[in-house]
Tab-separated table of C-alpha atoms in Angstrom:
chain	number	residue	atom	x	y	z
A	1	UNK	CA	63.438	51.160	142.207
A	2	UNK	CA	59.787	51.034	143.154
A	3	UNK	CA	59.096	54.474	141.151
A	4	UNK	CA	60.885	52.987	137.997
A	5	UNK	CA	58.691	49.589	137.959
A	6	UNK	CA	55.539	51.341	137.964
A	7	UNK	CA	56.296	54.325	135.398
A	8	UNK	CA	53.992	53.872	132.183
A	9	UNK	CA	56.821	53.062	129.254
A	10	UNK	CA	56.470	55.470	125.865
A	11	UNK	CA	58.265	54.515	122.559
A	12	UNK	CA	58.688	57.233	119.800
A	13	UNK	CA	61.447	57.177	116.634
A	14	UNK	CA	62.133	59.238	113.869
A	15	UNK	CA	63.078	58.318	110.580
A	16	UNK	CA	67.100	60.135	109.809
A	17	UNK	CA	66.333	60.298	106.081
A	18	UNK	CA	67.317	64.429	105.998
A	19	UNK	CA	67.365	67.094	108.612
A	20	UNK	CA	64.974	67.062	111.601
A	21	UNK	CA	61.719	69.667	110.666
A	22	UNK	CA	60.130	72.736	112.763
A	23	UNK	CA	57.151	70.418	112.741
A	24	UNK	CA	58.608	67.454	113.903
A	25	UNK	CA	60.283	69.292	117.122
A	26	UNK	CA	57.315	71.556	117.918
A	27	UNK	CA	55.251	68.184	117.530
A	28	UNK	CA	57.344	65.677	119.064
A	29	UNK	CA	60.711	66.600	120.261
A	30	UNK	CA	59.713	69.694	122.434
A	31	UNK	CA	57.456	67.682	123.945
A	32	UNK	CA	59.523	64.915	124.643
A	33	UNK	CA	62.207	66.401	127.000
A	34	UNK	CA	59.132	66.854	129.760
A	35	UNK	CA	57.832	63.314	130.011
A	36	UNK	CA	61.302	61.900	131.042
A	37	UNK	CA	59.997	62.936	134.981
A	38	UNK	CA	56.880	60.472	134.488
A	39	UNK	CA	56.987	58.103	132.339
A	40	UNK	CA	59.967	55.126	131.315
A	41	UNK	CA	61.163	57.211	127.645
A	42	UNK	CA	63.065	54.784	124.567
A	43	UNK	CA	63.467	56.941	121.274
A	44	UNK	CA	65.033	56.039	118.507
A	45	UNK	CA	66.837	56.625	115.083
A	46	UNK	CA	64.343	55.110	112.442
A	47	UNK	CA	66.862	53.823	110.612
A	48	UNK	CA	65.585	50.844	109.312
A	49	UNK	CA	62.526	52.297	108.171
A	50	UNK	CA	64.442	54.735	106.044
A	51	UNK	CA	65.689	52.481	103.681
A	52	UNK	CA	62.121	51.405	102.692
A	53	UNK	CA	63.367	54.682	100.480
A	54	UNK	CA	66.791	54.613	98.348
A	55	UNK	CA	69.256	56.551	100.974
A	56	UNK	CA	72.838	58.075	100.534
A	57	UNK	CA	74.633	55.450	102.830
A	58	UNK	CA	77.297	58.760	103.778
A	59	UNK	CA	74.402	60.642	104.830
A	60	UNK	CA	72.306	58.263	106.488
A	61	UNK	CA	75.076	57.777	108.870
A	62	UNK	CA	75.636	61.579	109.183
A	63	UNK	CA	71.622	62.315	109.543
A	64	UNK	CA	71.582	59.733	112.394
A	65	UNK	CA	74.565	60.674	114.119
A	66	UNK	CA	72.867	64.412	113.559
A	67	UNK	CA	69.716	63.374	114.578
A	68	UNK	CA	70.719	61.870	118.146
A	69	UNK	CA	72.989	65.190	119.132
A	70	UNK	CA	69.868	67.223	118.019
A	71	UNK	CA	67.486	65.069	120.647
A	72	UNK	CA	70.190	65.679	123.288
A	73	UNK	CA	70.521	69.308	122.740
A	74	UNK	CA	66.694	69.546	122.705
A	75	UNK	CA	66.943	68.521	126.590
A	76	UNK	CA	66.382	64.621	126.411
A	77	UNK	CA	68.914	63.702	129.071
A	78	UNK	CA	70.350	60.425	127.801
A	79	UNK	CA	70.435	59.593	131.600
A	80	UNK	CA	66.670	59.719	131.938
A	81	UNK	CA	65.540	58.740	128.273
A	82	UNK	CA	67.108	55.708	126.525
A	83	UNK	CA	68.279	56.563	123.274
A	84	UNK	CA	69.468	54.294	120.506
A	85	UNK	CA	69.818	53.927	116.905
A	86	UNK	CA	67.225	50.956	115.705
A	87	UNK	CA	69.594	48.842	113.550
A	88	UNK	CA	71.981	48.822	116.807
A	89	UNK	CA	68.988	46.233	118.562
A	90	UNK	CA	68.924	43.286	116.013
A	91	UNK	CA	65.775	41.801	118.046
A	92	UNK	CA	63.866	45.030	115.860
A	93	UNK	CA	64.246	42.952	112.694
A	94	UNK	CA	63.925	39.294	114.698
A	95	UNK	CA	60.535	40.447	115.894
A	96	UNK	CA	59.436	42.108	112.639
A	97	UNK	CA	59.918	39.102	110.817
A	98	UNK	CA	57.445	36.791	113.297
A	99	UNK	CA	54.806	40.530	113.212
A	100	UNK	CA	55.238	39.419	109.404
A	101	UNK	CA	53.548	36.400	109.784
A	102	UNK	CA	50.643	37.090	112.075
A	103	UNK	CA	50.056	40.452	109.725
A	104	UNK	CA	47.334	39.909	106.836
A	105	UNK	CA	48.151	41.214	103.347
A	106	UNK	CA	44.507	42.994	103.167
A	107	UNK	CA	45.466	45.251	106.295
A	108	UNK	CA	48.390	46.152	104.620
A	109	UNK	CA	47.661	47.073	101.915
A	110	UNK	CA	44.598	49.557	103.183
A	111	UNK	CA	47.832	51.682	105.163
A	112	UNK	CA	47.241	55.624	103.382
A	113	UNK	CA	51.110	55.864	104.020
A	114	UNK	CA	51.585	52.545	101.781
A	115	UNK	CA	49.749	54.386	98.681
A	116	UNK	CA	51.445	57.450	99.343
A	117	UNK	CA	55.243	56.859	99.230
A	118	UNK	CA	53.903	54.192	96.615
A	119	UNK	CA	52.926	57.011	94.593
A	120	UNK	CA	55.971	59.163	95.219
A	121	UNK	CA	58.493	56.268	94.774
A	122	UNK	CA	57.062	54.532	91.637
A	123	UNK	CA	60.028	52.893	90.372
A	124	UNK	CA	60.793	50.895	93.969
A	125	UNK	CA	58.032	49.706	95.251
A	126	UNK	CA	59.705	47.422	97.701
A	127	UNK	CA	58.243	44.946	99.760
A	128	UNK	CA	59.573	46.804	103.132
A	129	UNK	CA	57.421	49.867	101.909
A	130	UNK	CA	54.628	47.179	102.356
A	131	UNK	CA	55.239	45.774	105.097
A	132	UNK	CA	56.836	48.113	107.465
A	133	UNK	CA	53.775	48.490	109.843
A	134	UNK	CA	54.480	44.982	110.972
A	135	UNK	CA	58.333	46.312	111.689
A	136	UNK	CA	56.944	49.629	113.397
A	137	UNK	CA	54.980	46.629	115.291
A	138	UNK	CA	57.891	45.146	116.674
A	139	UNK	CA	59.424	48.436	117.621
A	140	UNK	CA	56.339	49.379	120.268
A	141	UNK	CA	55.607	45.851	121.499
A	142	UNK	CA	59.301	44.804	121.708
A	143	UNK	CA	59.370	47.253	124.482
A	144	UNK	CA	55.995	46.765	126.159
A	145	UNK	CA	55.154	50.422	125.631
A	146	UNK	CA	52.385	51.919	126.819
A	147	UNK	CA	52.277	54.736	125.402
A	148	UNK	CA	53.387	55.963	121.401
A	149	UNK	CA	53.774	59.576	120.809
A	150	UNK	CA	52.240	60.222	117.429
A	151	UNK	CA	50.764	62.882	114.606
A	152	UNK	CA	47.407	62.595	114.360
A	153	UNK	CA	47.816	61.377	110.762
A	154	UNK	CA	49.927	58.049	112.286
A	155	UNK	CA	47.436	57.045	114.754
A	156	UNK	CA	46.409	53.831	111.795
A	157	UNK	CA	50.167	52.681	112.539
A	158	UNK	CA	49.420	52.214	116.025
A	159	UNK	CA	45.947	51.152	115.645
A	160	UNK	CA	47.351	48.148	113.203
A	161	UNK	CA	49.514	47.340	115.700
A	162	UNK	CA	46.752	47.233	118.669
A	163	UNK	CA	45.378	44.628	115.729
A	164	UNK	CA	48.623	42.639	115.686
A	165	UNK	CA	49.032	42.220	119.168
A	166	UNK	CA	45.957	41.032	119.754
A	167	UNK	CA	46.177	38.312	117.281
A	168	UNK	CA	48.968	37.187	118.430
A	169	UNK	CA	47.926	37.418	122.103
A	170	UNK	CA	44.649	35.735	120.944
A	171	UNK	CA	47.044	32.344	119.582
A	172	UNK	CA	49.204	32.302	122.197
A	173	UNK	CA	48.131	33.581	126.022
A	174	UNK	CA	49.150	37.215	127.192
A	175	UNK	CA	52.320	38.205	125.252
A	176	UNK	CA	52.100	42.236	123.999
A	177	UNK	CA	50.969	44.805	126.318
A	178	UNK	CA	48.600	46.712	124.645
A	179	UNK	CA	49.649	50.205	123.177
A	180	UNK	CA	47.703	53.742	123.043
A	181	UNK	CA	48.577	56.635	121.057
A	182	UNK	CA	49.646	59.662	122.761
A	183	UNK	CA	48.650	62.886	120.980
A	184	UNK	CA	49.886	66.101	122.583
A	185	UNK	CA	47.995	68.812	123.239
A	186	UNK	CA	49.205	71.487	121.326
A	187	UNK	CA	51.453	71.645	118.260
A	188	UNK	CA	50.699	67.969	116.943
A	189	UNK	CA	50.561	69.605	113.623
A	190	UNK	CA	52.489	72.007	112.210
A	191	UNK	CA	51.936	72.813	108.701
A	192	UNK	CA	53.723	73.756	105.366
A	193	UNK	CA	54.385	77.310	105.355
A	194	UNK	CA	53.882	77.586	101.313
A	195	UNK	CA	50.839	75.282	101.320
A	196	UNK	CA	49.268	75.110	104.772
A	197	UNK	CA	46.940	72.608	104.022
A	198	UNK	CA	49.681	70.014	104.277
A	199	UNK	CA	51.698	69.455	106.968
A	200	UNK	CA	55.322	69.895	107.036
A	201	UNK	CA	57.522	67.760	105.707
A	202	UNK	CA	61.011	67.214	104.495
A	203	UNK	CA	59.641	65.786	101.023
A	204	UNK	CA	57.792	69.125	100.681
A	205	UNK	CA	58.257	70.035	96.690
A	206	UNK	CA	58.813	73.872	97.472
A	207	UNK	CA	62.022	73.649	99.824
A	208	UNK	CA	60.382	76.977	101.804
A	209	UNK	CA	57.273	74.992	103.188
A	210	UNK	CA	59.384	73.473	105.363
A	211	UNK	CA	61.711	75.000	108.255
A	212	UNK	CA	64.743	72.828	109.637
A	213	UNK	CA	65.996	72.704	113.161
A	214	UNK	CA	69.039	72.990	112.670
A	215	UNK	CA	68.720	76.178	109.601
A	216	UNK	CA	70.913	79.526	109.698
A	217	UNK	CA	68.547	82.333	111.182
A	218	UNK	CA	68.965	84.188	107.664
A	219	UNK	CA	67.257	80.984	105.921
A	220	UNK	CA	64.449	80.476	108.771
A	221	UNK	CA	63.724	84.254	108.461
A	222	UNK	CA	63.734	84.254	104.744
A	223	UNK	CA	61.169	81.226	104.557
A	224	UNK	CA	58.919	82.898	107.269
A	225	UNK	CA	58.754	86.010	105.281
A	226	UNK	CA	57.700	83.988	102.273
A	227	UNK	CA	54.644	82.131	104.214
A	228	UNK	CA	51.268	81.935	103.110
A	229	UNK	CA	48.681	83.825	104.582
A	230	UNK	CA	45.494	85.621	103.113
A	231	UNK	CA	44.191	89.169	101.563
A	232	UNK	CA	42.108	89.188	104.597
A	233	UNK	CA	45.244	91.329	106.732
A	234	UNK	CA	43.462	89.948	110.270
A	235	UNK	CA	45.831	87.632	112.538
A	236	UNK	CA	42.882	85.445	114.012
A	237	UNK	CA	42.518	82.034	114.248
A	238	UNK	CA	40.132	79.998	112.072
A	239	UNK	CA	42.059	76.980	110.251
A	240	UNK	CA	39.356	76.290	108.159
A	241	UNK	CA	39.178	80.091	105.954
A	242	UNK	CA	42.741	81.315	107.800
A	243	UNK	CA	45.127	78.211	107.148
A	244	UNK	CA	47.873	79.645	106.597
A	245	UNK	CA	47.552	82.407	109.442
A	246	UNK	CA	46.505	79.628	111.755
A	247	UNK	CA	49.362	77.819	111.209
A	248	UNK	CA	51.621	80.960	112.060
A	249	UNK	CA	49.536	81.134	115.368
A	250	UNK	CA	50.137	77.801	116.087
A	251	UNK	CA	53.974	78.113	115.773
A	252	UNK	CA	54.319	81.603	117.404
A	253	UNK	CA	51.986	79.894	120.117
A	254	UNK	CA	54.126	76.876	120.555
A	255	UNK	CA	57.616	79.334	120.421
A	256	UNK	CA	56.310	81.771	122.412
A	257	UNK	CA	53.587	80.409	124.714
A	258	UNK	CA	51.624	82.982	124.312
A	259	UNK	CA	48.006	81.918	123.835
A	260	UNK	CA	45.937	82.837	120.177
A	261	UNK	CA	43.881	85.392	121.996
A	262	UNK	CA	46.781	87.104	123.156
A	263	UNK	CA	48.564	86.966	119.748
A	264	UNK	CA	45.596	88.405	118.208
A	265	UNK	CA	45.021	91.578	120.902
A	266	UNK	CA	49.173	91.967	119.839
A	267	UNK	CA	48.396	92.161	116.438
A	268	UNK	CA	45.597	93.778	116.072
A	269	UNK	CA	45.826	96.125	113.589
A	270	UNK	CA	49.192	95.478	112.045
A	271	UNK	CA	50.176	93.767	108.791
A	272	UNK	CA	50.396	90.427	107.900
A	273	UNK	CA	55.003	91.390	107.248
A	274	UNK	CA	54.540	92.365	111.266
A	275	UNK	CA	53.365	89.234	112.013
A	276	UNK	CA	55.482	86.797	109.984
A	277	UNK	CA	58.730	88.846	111.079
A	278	UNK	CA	57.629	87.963	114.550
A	279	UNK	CA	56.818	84.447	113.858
A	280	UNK	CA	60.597	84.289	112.175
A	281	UNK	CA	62.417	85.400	115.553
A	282	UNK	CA	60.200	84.007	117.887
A	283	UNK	CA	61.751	80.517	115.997
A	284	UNK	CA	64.847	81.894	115.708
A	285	UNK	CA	65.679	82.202	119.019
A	286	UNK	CA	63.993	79.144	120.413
A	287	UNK	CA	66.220	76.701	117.776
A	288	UNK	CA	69.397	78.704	118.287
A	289	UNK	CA	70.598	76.933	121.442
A	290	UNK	CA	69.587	73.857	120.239
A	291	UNK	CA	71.477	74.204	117.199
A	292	UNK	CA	74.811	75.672	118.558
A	293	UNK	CA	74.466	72.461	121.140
A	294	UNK	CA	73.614	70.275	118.261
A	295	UNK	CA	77.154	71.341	116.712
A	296	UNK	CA	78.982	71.215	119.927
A	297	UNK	CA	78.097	67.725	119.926
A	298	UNK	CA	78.772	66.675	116.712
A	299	UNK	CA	82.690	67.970	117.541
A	300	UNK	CA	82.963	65.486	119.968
A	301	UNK	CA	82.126	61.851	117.960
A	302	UNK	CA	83.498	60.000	121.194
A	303	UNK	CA	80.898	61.279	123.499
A	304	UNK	CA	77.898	60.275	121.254
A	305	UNK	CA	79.269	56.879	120.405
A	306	UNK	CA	79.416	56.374	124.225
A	307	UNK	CA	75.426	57.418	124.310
A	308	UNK	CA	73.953	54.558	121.257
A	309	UNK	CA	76.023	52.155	122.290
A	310	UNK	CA	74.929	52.304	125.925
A	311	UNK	CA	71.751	53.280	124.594
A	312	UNK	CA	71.714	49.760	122.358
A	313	UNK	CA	72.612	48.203	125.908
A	314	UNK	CA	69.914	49.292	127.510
A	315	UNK	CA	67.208	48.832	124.724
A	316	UNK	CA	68.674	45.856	123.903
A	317	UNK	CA	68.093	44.273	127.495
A	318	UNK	CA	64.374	44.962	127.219
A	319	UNK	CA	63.832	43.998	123.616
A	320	UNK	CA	65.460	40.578	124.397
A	321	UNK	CA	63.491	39.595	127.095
A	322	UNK	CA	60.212	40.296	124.774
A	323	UNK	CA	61.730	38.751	121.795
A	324	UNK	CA	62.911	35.400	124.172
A	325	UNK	CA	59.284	35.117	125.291
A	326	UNK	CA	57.473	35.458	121.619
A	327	UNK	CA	60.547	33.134	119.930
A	328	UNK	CA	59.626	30.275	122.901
A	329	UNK	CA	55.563	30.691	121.891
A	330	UNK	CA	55.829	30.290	118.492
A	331	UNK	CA	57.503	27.296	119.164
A	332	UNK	CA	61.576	28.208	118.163
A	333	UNK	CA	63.473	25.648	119.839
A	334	UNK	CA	65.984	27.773	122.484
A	335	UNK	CA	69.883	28.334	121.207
């Protein structure tokens, strides 16, 4: 039990609002699986972010019922890592609310991601689109974390945060450990394939920027083939003139191990349809386990349900003790 007490504790969700990306498994998932030995691991389903955007209710429930048999088939053993849908932990919303309060309406509205969906999502501009940081608050410091896995390009979210628990720890006397953002190495950011100077993303416009984990081969190969690159016909990496081929690198890399100067002594002198084809089954074969796992899964509905609501359990016992501490400082009279 010693081990366990001193373990550094690491947060992460992702949103289920569609299938889980190439990007977001090469940047998060894959990594994932290997901190389970070190640190204390929660991840969740995002659920109650995603409604900040109008959502099929049928296939939220599908995408996060999806979305947790994915995490287990991409080796996060739900013995080691606590997994759990958010909604299934109601202290997520209890805390959000109080974050709501000690959160100023200027900081909010400077969040990029704010103006962003605000843009794509004219006609509901909704006041959780506004003020979800202050939820995505409560998820990290409900659980003490230490650590957050994020993008580079969500490092503000945790950095508002840092700002929220310090204000509140400021009022009222130690309360919120104090997060940092955890950026892996390699693979943080994996780009579209038809416009590499975004990164991936579900809400790509051209449905072949963006590769699924859980696509048919056929598909996967199809949109690789299709990829950007350059009239230049050299695999090297430079992502400011080679975007597109630096991107490829950086998936082969991350599928294959291999490191860029290898990759570019193995295609030296070969076309750019060499390359992608490579690219294509080197991702082929590193989702197809996960994916015939991810189905496996799915088949058997009783298992999962045994893993969030255990998972809810266990979450739920730390969030409650963080949420029992906050409620008595800002002065809620006990139940």
């Amino acid at each position: 039990m010693e081990n366990e007490v001193q373990k550094k504790r690491i947060l992460s969700g992702i949103q289920p609002s569609g299938n889980l990306t190439l990007g977001s498994y090469l940047g998060a998932i894959k990594n994932w699986a290997a901190l389970a030995d070190e640190y204390d691991c929660y991840y969740m389903m995002a659920d109650m972010h995603t409604i900040t955007v109008r959502q099929v209710p049928a296939d939220l429930r599908r995408n996060t019922l999806t979305q947790l048999a994915a995490y287990i088939a991409s080796g996060l053993d739900p013995e080691k890592n606590v997994l759990f849908v958010q909604s299934h932990v109601p202290a997520h919303a209890q805390l959000g609310w109080v974050l709501d309060c000690y959160t100023m309406f200027g900081e909010l509205s400077r969040m990029t991601q704010f103006k962003d969906k605000s843009a794509k999502n004219a006609d509901n501009i909704n006041a959780g689109l506004f003020t979800y940081p202050a939820l995505m608050a409560g998820d990290i410091l409900l659980y003490q974390a230490d650590l957050v896995p994020v993008g580079g390009d969500q490092k503000q979210h945790v950095e508002i945060c840092r700002d929220i628990a310090n204000r509140f720890n400021g009022i009222y006397g130690e309360t919120f450990k104090i997060p940092e953002p955890y950026i892996p190495k390699v693979g943080a950011r994996i780009m579209s394939l038809t416009s590499p100077e975004n990164k991936m993303s579900k809400s790509d416009k051209d449905p072949n920027g963006c590769v699924y984990m859980l696509e048919k081969p056929e598909d996967i190969m199809r949109k690789f083939k299709k990829a950007v690159t350059d009239s230049d016909a050299c695999v090297r990496f430079d992502p400011e003139n080679k975007p597109g081929v630096s991107n490829l690198m950086q998936i082969y890399s991350a599928a294959t191990g291999a490191a860029f100067e290898q990759i570019e002594a193995e295609f030296a002198g070969r076309g750019y349809g060499d390359f992608k084809k490579a690219v294509g089954e080197s991702v082929v074969e590193m989702l197809r386990p996960i994916r015939e796992e991810t189905e496996r899964l799915l088949s058997d509905k009783a298992y999962l349900e045994t893993i969030y609501r255990s998972g809810a359990e266990r979450a739920s016992y730390v969030a409650n003790r963080t949420l029992g501490k906050v409620y008595k400082k800002v002065g809620f009279l006990a139940r």
